[in-house]
XYZ file of C-alpha atoms in Angstrom:
378
model
C 88.441 121.910 130.072
C 92.063 122.396 131.107
C 92.752 118.709 130.623
C 92.635 119.008 126.846
C 95.636 121.328 126.972
C 97.820 118.461 128.172
C 95.785 115.462 127.094
C 97.966 112.616 125.898
C 100.997 114.844 126.257
C 103.889 112.743 127.398
C 105.917 115.864 126.906
C 109.464 116.561 127.952
C 110.355 119.905 126.451
C 107.532 122.214 127.374
C 108.940 124.774 129.768
C 112.445 123.307 129.640
C 113.657 124.694 126.331
C 113.374 123.019 122.957
C 117.013 122.086 122.593
C 117.993 121.537 126.203
C 115.418 119.058 127.369
C 117.845 116.259 128.158
C 120.172 118.315 130.313
C 117.962 118.732 133.388
C 117.874 115.392 135.121
C 116.732 113.987 138.422
C 119.343 111.723 140.051
C 118.414 108.047 139.797
C 119.127 105.677 142.650
C 118.464 101.965 143.008
C 116.570 99.993 140.386
C 115.264 101.454 137.138
C 111.703 101.484 138.401
C 109.677 101.977 141.574
C 106.261 100.485 142.318
C 106.222 101.711 145.952
C 103.701 104.516 145.406
C 101.237 102.283 143.558
C 101.453 99.589 146.223
C 100.812 102.075 149.020
C 97.852 103.484 147.103
C 96.447 99.971 146.675
C 96.895 99.263 150.380
C 94.918 102.404 151.215
C 92.246 101.392 148.702
C 91.989 97.922 150.263
C 91.538 99.440 153.713
C 88.889 101.842 152.412
C 87.006 98.997 150.739
C 87.073 97.236 154.123
C 85.542 100.271 155.817
C 88.565 102.283 157.015
C 89.025 105.559 155.168
C 92.551 107.061 155.012
C 93.675 109.551 157.634
C 95.625 112.745 157.010
C 98.747 110.868 158.048
C 97.990 108.186 155.447
C 97.804 110.840 152.738
C 101.022 112.501 153.887
C 102.757 109.125 153.815
C 101.453 108.376 150.303
C 102.590 111.684 148.861
C 105.956 111.324 150.603
C 106.728 108.083 148.748
C 109.599 108.413 146.310
C 107.368 108.318 143.235
C 104.936 111.043 144.215
C 107.637 113.161 145.846
C 109.710 113.033 142.661
C 106.675 113.754 140.487
C 105.796 116.894 142.439
C 109.426 118.042 142.174
C 109.697 117.425 138.433
C 106.223 118.747 137.611
C 106.909 121.902 139.626
C 105.499 124.175 136.925
C 102.068 122.888 137.944
C 100.375 123.096 141.332
C 101.141 119.990 143.391
C 98.265 120.802 145.736
C 95.861 120.540 142.800
C 97.266 117.130 141.878
C 96.888 115.985 145.465
C 93.368 117.382 145.682
C 92.318 115.565 142.500
C 93.839 112.292 143.708
C 92.136 112.560 147.081
C 88.809 113.569 145.547
C 88.870 110.692 143.055
C 89.903 108.212 145.732
C 87.088 109.250 148.065
C 84.469 108.969 145.338
C 85.756 105.606 144.138
C 86.343 103.910 147.495
C 83.952 105.578 149.933
C 80.648 103.646 149.836
C 78.725 106.637 151.202
C 79.406 108.487 147.927
C 78.263 105.695 145.627
C 75.458 107.778 144.085
C 77.921 110.512 143.092
C 80.327 107.932 141.685
C 77.602 106.234 139.657
C 76.597 109.588 138.165
C 80.157 110.338 137.038
C 81.040 106.939 135.567
C 77.714 106.749 133.729
C 78.937 109.553 131.448
C 81.860 108.819 129.098
C 84.833 111.100 129.667
C 84.655 113.994 127.228
C 85.552 117.603 126.569
C 83.140 118.848 129.206
C 84.368 116.512 131.937
C 85.918 118.182 134.963
C 89.611 117.513 135.544
C 88.935 115.491 138.678
C 86.547 113.201 136.787
C 89.515 111.655 134.972
C 91.035 110.661 138.311
C 87.686 109.420 139.614
C 87.026 107.244 136.576
C 90.541 105.832 136.669
C 90.199 104.902 140.338
C 86.762 103.446 139.655
C 88.427 101.119 137.139
C 90.996 100.292 139.807
C 88.223 99.137 142.130
C 86.558 97.111 139.356
C 89.726 95.118 138.693
C 91.275 95.348 142.139
C 92.440 91.737 142.494
C 93.999 91.679 139.025
C 95.778 94.974 139.642
C 97.010 93.866 143.035
C 98.547 90.764 141.483
C 99.997 92.863 138.658
C 101.855 95.311 140.904
C 103.246 92.506 143.056
C 104.253 90.001 140.363
C 105.040 91.854 137.114
C 108.723 92.000 136.176
C 109.058 95.768 135.818
C 112.819 95.505 135.492
C 112.367 93.301 132.424
C 109.865 95.810 131.049
C 112.493 98.570 131.271
C 115.111 96.367 129.598
C 112.763 95.498 126.747
C 111.769 99.154 126.346
C 115.428 100.149 126.000
C 115.847 97.478 123.328
C 112.625 98.462 121.551
C 113.370 102.174 121.286
C 116.653 101.524 119.466
C 114.639 100.101 116.559
C 113.225 103.598 116.021
C 116.487 105.542 116.291
C 119.484 106.106 114.002
C 122.296 103.564 114.020
C 124.697 104.260 116.849
C 122.040 105.711 119.142
C 123.032 103.156 121.769
C 126.367 104.984 122.111
C 124.701 108.267 123.064
C 125.209 109.373 126.646
C 121.721 108.598 127.934
C 121.707 108.978 131.688
C 120.051 106.253 133.787
C 116.288 106.677 133.820
C 113.735 105.529 136.342
C 110.055 104.768 135.841
C 107.732 105.491 138.748
C 104.344 103.786 138.762
C 101.765 106.040 140.393
C 98.000 106.380 140.694
C 96.685 109.528 139.039
C 94.874 110.248 135.761
C 95.228 107.647 132.955
C 98.496 109.018 131.573
C 102.218 108.583 131.227
C 104.569 111.548 131.503
C 108.278 112.245 131.349
C 110.479 115.093 132.470
C 113.988 115.678 133.813
C 114.989 112.187 132.762
C 112.257 110.473 134.800
C 109.146 108.584 133.633
C 105.838 108.573 135.506
C 103.246 105.978 134.519
C 99.777 105.458 135.899
C 99.775 101.839 137.047
C 96.177 101.191 136.005
C 97.059 102.431 132.513
C 100.127 100.176 132.579
C 97.851 97.220 133.286
C 95.355 98.380 130.648
C 98.123 98.591 128.045
C 99.125 94.966 128.527
C 102.727 93.671 128.500
C 103.526 94.693 124.915
C 101.725 98.015 125.205
C 103.568 98.882 128.405
C 106.944 98.161 126.823
C 105.995 100.337 123.859
C 104.662 103.093 126.113
C 107.905 103.320 128.070
C 109.903 103.073 124.838
C 107.895 106.102 123.648
C 109.125 108.030 126.686
C 112.702 106.868 126.169
C 112.477 108.035 122.562
C 111.857 111.571 123.813
C 115.034 111.430 125.874
C 117.106 110.192 122.944
C 115.603 112.952 120.817
C 116.846 115.438 123.391
C 120.376 114.082 122.946
C 120.115 114.217 119.153
C 118.897 117.812 119.277
C 121.543 118.886 121.758
C 124.243 117.401 119.539
C 122.993 119.338 116.512
C 121.887 122.645 118.021
C 123.886 124.622 120.532
C 121.334 127.326 121.265
C 117.683 127.368 122.211
C 115.081 128.995 120.007
C 111.671 130.588 120.411
C 110.671 130.740 116.746
C 106.975 129.836 116.682
C 106.994 127.820 113.462
C 110.007 125.784 114.533
C 108.391 125.088 117.905
C 105.430 123.528 116.078
C 107.694 121.448 113.838
C 109.736 120.235 116.814
C 106.635 119.196 118.751
C 105.205 117.435 115.724
C 108.349 115.429 115.121
C 108.846 114.632 118.811
C 105.426 113.126 119.322
C 104.849 111.763 115.831
C 108.130 109.846 115.799
C 107.573 108.459 119.304
C 104.005 107.487 118.402
C 105.393 105.164 115.739
C 106.350 102.919 118.639
C 103.158 102.722 120.640
C 100.456 103.764 118.200
C 101.558 102.999 114.669
C 98.253 103.549 112.881
C 95.554 106.199 112.707
C 92.680 106.651 113.212
C 92.537 104.947 116.574
C 89.560 103.302 118.234
C 90.809 103.547 121.821
C 92.725 105.990 123.995
C 93.129 104.263 127.326
C 90.306 105.165 129.688
C 89.190 108.147 127.652
C 85.660 108.041 126.338
C 84.433 107.878 122.725
C 83.922 111.646 122.580
C 87.630 112.310 123.078
C 88.590 109.480 120.713
C 86.409 111.144 118.065
C 87.956 114.560 118.779
C 91.412 113.036 118.447
C 90.655 111.301 115.161
C 88.854 114.340 113.729
C 91.847 116.503 114.585
C 94.170 114.022 112.903
C 92.153 114.179 109.687
C 92.124 117.988 109.889
C 95.934 118.099 109.934
C 96.290 119.411 106.340
C 94.337 122.509 107.384
C 96.479 122.892 110.502
C 99.670 122.660 108.433
C 98.273 125.186 105.964
C 97.600 127.524 108.885
C 101.176 127.041 110.121
C 102.478 127.874 106.651
C 100.183 130.889 106.275
C 101.072 132.377 109.666
C 104.770 132.001 108.937
C 104.572 133.546 105.486
C 102.379 136.363 106.797
C 104.900 137.159 109.505
C 107.853 137.084 107.113
C 105.969 139.387 104.732
C 105.336 141.892 107.520
C 101.576 141.294 107.521
C 101.597 139.869 111.061
C 103.435 141.148 114.115
C 105.488 138.960 116.449
C 102.598 138.486 118.868
C 100.272 137.292 116.105
C 102.992 134.982 114.797
C 103.111 133.141 118.125
C 99.894 131.379 117.099
C 102.061 129.274 114.775
C 103.461 127.432 117.797
C 99.972 126.078 118.461
C 99.873 124.302 115.088
C 100.920 121.111 116.823
C 97.596 119.885 118.089
C 97.323 117.632 121.126
C 100.887 118.827 121.837
C 102.024 117.308 118.548
C 100.344 113.921 118.724
C 97.669 114.320 116.048
C 99.435 116.744 113.712
C 102.752 115.019 114.315
C 101.271 111.594 113.654
C 99.909 112.890 110.369
C 103.303 114.186 109.227
C 105.398 111.279 110.461
C 103.020 108.499 109.436
C 102.745 110.022 105.961
C 106.534 109.944 105.602
C 106.632 106.344 106.808
C 103.805 105.217 104.550
C 105.182 106.914 101.436
C 108.960 106.750 101.944
C 109.488 104.049 104.575
C 110.233 104.099 108.284
C 113.934 104.655 107.746
C 113.145 107.997 106.115
C 111.602 109.089 109.419
C 114.557 107.833 111.430
C 117.144 109.464 109.178
C 115.804 112.969 109.833
C 115.275 112.747 113.600
C 116.434 116.005 115.153
C 117.117 117.474 111.698
C 114.071 119.673 111.280
C 114.801 121.108 107.820
C 115.219 117.527 106.575
C 111.989 116.561 108.347
C 110.071 119.280 106.497
C 111.648 118.246 103.176
C 110.809 114.570 103.748
C 107.251 115.526 104.646
C 106.902 117.544 101.438
C 108.286 114.655 99.415
C 105.788 112.258 100.968
C 102.926 114.757 100.635
C 103.578 115.299 96.927
C 103.635 111.564 96.400
C 100.325 111.158 98.258
C 98.668 114.269 96.849
C 98.442 115.960 100.282
C 99.210 119.469 101.531
C 102.751 120.635 100.709
C 104.574 123.405 102.591
C 105.504 126.484 100.570
C 109.100 127.178 99.563
C 109.038 130.218 101.851
C 108.173 128.055 104.833
C 110.809 125.446 103.977
C 113.466 128.137 103.627
C 112.443 129.743 106.912
C 112.830 126.519 108.906
C 116.201 125.915 107.255
C 117.367 129.460 108.001
C 116.334 129.336 111.648
C 117.982 125.959 112.212
C 121.168 127.032 110.450
C 121.426 129.995 112.813
C 121.325 127.614 115.766
C 124.368 125.644 114.675
C 127.523 125.818 116.752
C 129.612 128.942 116.271
C 126.828 131.026 114.779
C 125.042 133.892 116.468
């Protein structure tokens, strides 16, 4: 299932360069949020529930709203026609009464590894129909501007002192209807409005703060490193710190018993992968040492970049939460963007907890690579 490759990935750096992810931005106009796309989607859903299915012109108008238009521009490394097809397919199943039997068959099965990509959209829109009145009130009465303000205040609690002086460009959050996710890229946040409702007021603030944390991390990395890097081991470490540190805001503890609209099978996969993190870190260490010893070629070494499972959420949570639990949250904050220090703090916490410790060779490699990326060095 392709979905698992990006599942829970609120990623900003993939495809944009590890140390340049805050430099590509989409110009922000007007307020710091837009609910236009979600409201138009809900209007179409209301009409469909009343017996009038959307026309081609209705779909063109929906996808031309600022939120969807911006999303397709920012997420241009994926196929926008596939996104549109999945949205339309899920909408038709959820809101077309003639397809009720198909809908019932899909929602009767919890979302899992074998679910088709479009099933995630279908199930999310099914939930929209089930709570339609509550959602309609939510998108018309919630103070989304206040949510953004609180998220900006919240994220600073998880950043080094003085982070509020960093040159963070204005960001906008677009509330859309798609799969049950939040995403960020090019300085813009995209949040599924049903997931926003599901998260609740505090969860939504924390979810957006998570996305803002990624943008601040981009600034911290750009200030420290002046060149990009394709070293596989460092890529894994960067992803793990990015997602693990941001997950302190909106997750905080593991294992988890709920992942939005995702079914128990995926929750179990997620938790199992978290508990398997010591083996993943050992693999990262082994691949790196094997490459440095000449036992693996460059192509084989690239597998090290994949030692950040769920795009860094599970493995990163393991590393970051261990540091927090053993050394305190400030120890996590103090090494944000400083990846050699992050590895050292992890080792310190791991020794204290009796968990897997990176080899000296691995520690030295990360330090050497990062040193070479400092300003003025080739």
